[in-house]
mmCIF file of C-alpha atoms in Angstrom:
data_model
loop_
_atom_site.group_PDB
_atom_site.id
_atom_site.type_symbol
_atom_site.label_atom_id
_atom_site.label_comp_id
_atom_site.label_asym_id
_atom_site.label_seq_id
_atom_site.Cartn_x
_atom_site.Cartn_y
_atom_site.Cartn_z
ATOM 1 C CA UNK A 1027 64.138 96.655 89.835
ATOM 2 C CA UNK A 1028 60.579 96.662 88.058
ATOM 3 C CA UNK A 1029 59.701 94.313 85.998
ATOM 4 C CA UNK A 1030 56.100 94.297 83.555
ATOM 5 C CA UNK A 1031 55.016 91.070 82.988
ATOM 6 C CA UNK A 1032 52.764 91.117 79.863
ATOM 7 C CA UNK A 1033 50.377 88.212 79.380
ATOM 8 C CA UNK A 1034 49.379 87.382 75.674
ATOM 9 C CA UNK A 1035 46.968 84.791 74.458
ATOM 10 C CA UNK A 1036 44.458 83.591 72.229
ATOM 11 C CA UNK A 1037 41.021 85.825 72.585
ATOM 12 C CA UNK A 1038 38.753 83.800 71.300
ATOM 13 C CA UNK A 1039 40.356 81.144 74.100
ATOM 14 C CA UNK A 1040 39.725 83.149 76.453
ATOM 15 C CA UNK A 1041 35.978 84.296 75.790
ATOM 16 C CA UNK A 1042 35.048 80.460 74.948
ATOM 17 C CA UNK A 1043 35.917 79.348 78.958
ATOM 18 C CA UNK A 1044 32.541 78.699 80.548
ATOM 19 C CA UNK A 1045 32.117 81.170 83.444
ATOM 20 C CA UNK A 1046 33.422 78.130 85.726
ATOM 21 C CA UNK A 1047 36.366 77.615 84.033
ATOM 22 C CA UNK A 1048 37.361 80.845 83.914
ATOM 23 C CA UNK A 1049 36.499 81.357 87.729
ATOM 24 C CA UNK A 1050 38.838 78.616 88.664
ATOM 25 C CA UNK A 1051 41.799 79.585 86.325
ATOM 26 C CA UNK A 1052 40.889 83.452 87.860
ATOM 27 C CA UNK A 1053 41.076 81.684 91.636
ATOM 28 C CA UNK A 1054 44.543 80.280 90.758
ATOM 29 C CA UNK A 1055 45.967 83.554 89.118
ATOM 30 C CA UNK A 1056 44.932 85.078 92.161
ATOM 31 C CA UNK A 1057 46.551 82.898 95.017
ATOM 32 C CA UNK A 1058 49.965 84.014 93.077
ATOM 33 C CA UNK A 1059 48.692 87.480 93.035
ATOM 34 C CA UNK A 1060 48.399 87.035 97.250
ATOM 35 C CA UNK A 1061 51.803 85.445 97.537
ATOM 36 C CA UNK A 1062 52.895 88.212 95.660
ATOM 37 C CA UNK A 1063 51.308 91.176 97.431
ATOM 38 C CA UNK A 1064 52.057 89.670 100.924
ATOM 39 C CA UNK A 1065 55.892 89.775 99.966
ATOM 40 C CA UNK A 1066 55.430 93.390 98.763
ATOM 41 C CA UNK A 1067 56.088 92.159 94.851
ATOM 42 C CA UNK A 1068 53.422 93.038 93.299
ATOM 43 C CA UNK A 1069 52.153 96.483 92.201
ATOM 44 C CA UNK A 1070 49.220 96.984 89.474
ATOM 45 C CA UNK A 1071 48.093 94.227 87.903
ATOM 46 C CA UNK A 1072 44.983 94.264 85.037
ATOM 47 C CA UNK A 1073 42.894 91.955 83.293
ATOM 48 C CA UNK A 1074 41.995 94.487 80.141
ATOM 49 C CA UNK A 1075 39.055 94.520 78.121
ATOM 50 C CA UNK A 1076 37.998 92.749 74.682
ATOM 51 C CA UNK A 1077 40.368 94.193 71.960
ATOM 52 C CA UNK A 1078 37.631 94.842 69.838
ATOM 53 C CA UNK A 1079 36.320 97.575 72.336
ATOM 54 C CA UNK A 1080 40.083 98.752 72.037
ATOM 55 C CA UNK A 1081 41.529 102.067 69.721
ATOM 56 C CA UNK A 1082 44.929 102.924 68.878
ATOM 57 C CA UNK A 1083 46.559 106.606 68.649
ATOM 58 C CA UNK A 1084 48.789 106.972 65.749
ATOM 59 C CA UNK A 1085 50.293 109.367 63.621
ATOM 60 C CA UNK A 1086 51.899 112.459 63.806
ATOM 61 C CA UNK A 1087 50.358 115.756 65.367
ATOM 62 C CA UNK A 1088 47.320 114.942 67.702
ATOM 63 C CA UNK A 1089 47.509 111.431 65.596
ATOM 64 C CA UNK A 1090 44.684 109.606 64.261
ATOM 65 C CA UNK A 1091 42.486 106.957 66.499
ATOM 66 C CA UNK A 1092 41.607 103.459 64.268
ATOM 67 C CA UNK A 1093 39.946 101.039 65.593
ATOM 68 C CA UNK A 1094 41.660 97.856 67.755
ATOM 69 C CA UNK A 1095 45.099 97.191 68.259
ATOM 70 C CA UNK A 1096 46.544 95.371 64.914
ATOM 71 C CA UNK A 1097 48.987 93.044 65.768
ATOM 72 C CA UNK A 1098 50.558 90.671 63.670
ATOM 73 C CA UNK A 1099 50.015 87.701 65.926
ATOM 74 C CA UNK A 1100 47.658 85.169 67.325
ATOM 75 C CA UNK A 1101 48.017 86.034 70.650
ATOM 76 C CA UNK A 1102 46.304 89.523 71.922
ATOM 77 C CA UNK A 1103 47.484 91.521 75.072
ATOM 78 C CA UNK A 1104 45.194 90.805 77.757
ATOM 79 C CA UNK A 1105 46.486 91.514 81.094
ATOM 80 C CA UNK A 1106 50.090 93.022 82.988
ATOM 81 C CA UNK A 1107 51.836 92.554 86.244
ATOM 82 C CA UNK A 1108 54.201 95.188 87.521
ATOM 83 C CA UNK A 1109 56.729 93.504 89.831
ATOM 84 C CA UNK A 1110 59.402 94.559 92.095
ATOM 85 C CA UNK A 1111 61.724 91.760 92.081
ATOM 86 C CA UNK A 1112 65.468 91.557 92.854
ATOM 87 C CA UNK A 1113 66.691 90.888 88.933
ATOM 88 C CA UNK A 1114 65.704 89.463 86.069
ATOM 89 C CA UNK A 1115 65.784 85.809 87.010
ATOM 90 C CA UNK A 1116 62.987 86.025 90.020
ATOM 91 C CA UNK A 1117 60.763 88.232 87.315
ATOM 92 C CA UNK A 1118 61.292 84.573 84.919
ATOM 93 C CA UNK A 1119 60.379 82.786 88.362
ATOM 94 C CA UNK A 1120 56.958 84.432 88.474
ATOM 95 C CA UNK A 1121 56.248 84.202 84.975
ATOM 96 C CA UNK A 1122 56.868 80.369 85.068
ATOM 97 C CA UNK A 1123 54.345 80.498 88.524
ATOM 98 C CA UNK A 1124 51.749 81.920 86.040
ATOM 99 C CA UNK A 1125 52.165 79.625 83.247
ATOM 100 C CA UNK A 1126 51.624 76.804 85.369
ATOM 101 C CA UNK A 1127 48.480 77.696 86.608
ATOM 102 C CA UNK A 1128 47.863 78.909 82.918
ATOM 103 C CA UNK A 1129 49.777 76.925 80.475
ATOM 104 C CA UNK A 1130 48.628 77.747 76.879
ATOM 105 C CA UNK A 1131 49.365 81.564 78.167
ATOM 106 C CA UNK A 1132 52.529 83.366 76.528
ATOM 107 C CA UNK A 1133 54.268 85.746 78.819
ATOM 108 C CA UNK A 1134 56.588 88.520 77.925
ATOM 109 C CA UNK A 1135 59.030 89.611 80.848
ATOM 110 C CA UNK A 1136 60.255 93.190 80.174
ATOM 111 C CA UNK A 1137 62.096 95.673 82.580
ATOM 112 C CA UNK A 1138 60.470 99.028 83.503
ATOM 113 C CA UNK A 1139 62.936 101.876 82.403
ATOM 114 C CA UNK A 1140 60.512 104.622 84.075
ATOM 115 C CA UNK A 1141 57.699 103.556 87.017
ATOM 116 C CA UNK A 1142 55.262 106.447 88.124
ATOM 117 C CA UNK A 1143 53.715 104.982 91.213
ATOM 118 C CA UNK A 1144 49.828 103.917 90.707
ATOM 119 C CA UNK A 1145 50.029 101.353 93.274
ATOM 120 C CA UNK A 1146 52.377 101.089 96.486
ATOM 121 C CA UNK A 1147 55.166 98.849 95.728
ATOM 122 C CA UNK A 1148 58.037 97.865 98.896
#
């Protein structure tokens, strides 16, 4: 079954890591990202831009685009993992593999009713 893993956190976090620091937290993400791949886990899997670059499409008809997404939180959404794993537990596994590497990281862990290949997955 698919699984999205959604990873939330603090923006302004984020964009106050030195280049460094964000190159070694990036290096760690990654090595899961490998494991992943080589076990044929993993399919997309996106860092997304600044939320103040973002828009949201609302409304009915063609809608209406504002500006930024307006959540009610502290955390933003700024990256997903699309994972093929066997059930719900092993998608929990990987999301515990990520917050180790980043721990003040929130991730959501949602099943994917509908998956339109963009990226081969086993």
């Amino acid at each position: 079954m698919f699984y999205a893993i959604l990873a939330y956190h603090v923006e302004e976090t984020v964009q106050s890591w030195t280049p460094e620091e964000d190159a070694a937290l990036m290096k760690d993400l990654l090595e899961i990202n490998d494991r992943l791949t080589r076990a044929g886990k993993l399919g997309p899997a996106a860092r997304l831009g600044k939320t103040a670059k973002a828009v949201t499409l609302r409304g009915p008809g063609d809608g209406m685009v504002i500006d930024g997404p307006f959540a009610e939180t502290k955390e933003q959404l700024l990256g997903l993992y699309v994972l093929d794993c066997a059930n719900h537990e092993e998608a929990i596994a990987v999301a515990r593999d990520l917050k180790r590497v980043n721990p003040t990281a929130v991730y959501e862990i949602r099943p994917i009713a509908l998956y339109l290949p963009g990226a081969p997955l086993a």
